[in-house]
mmCIF file of C-alpha atoms in Angstrom:
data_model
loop_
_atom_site.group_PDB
_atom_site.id
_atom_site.type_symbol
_atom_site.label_atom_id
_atom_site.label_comp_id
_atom_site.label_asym_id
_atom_site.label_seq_id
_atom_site.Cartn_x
_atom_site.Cartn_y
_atom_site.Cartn_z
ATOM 1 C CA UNK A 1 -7.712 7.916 21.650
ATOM 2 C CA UNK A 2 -4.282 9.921 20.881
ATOM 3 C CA UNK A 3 -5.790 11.711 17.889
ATOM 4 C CA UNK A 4 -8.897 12.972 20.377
ATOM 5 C CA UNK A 5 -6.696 13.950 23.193
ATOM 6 C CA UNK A 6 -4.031 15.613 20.670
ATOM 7 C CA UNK A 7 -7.243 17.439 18.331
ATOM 8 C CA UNK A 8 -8.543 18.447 21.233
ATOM 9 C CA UNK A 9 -5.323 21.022 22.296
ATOM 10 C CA UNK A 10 -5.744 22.309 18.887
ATOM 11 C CA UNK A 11 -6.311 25.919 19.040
ATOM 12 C CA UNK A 12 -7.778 26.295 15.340
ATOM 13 C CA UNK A 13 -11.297 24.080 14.150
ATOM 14 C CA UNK A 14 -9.519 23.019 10.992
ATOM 15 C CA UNK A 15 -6.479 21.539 13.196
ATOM 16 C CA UNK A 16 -9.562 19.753 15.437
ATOM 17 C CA UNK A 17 -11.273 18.721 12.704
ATOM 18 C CA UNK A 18 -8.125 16.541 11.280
ATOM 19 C CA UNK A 19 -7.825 14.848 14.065
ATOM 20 C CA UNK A 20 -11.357 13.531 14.459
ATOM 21 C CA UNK A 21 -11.056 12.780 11.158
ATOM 22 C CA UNK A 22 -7.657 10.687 11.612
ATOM 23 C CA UNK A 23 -9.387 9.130 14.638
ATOM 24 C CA UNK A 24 -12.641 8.306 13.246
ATOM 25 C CA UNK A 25 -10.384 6.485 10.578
ATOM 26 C CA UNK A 26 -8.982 4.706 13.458
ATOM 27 C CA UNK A 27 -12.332 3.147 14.619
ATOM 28 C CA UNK A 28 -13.058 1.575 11.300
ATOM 29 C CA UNK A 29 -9.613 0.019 11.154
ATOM 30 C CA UNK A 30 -10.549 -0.969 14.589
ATOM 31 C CA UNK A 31 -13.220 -2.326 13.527
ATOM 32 C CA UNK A 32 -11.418 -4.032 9.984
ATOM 33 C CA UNK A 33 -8.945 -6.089 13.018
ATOM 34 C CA UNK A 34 -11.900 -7.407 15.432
ATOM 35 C CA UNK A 35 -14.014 -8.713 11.693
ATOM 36 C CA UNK A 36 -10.403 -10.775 11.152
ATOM 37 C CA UNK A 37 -9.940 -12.277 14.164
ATOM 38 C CA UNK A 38 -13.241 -13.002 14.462
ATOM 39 C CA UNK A 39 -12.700 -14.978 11.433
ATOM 40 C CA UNK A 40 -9.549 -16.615 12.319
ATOM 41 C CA UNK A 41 -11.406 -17.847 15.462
ATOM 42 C CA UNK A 42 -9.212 -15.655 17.654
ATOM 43 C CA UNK A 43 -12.478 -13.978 19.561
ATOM 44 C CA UNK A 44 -15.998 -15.161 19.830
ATOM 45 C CA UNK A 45 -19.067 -13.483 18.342
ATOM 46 C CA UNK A 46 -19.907 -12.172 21.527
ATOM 47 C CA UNK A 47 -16.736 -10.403 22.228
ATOM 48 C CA UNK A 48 -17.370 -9.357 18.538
ATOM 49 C CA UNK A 49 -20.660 -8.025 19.116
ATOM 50 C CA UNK A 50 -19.653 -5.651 22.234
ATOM 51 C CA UNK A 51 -16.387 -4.551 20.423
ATOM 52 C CA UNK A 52 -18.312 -3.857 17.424
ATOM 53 C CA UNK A 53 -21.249 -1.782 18.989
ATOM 54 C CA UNK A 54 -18.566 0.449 21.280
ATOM 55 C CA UNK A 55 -16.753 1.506 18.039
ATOM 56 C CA UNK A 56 -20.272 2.203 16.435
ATOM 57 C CA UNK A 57 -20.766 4.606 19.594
ATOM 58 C CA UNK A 58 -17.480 6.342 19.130
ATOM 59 C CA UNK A 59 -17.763 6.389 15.598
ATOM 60 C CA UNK A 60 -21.028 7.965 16.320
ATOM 61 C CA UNK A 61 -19.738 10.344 18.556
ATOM 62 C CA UNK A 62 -16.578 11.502 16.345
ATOM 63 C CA UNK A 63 -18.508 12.346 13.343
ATOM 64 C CA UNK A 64 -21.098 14.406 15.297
ATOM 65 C CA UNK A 65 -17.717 16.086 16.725
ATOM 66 C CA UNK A 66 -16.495 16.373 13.126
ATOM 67 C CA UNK A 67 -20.088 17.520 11.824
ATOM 68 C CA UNK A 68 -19.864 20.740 14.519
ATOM 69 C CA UNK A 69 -16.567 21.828 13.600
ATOM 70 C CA UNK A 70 -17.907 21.796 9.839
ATOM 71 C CA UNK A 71 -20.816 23.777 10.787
ATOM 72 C CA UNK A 72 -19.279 27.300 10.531
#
């Protein structure tokens, strides 16, 4: 969420860009957390699930934000 907010008061597409980047990289550790507590018991596969599919969606969402600041 800091990485969007702080990309987004970038004046220049390359600073943008870096900080989708950073934050899409942020999702999949995200992501890399829930899978281990999942494991360790620590949340239940439906918590999983939802978590899961909301970072999906933002992952989603960041890389077609990162895709239109490549496209020039």
């Amino acid at each position: 969420m800091l990485n969007i907010s702080e990309g987004s008061g970038r004046e220049t597409k390359k600073d943008r860009k870096s900080f989708f980047v950073n934050a899409r990289g942020s999702v999949f550790e995200c992501v890399a957390i829930i899978d281990f507590l999942l494991a360790q018991s620590e949340i239940d596969i439906s918590l999983h699930n939802d978590l899961k599919a909301n970072y999906e969606e933002i992952s989603r969402m960041l890389h077609a934000m990162i895709k239109n600041l490549s496209s020039d």
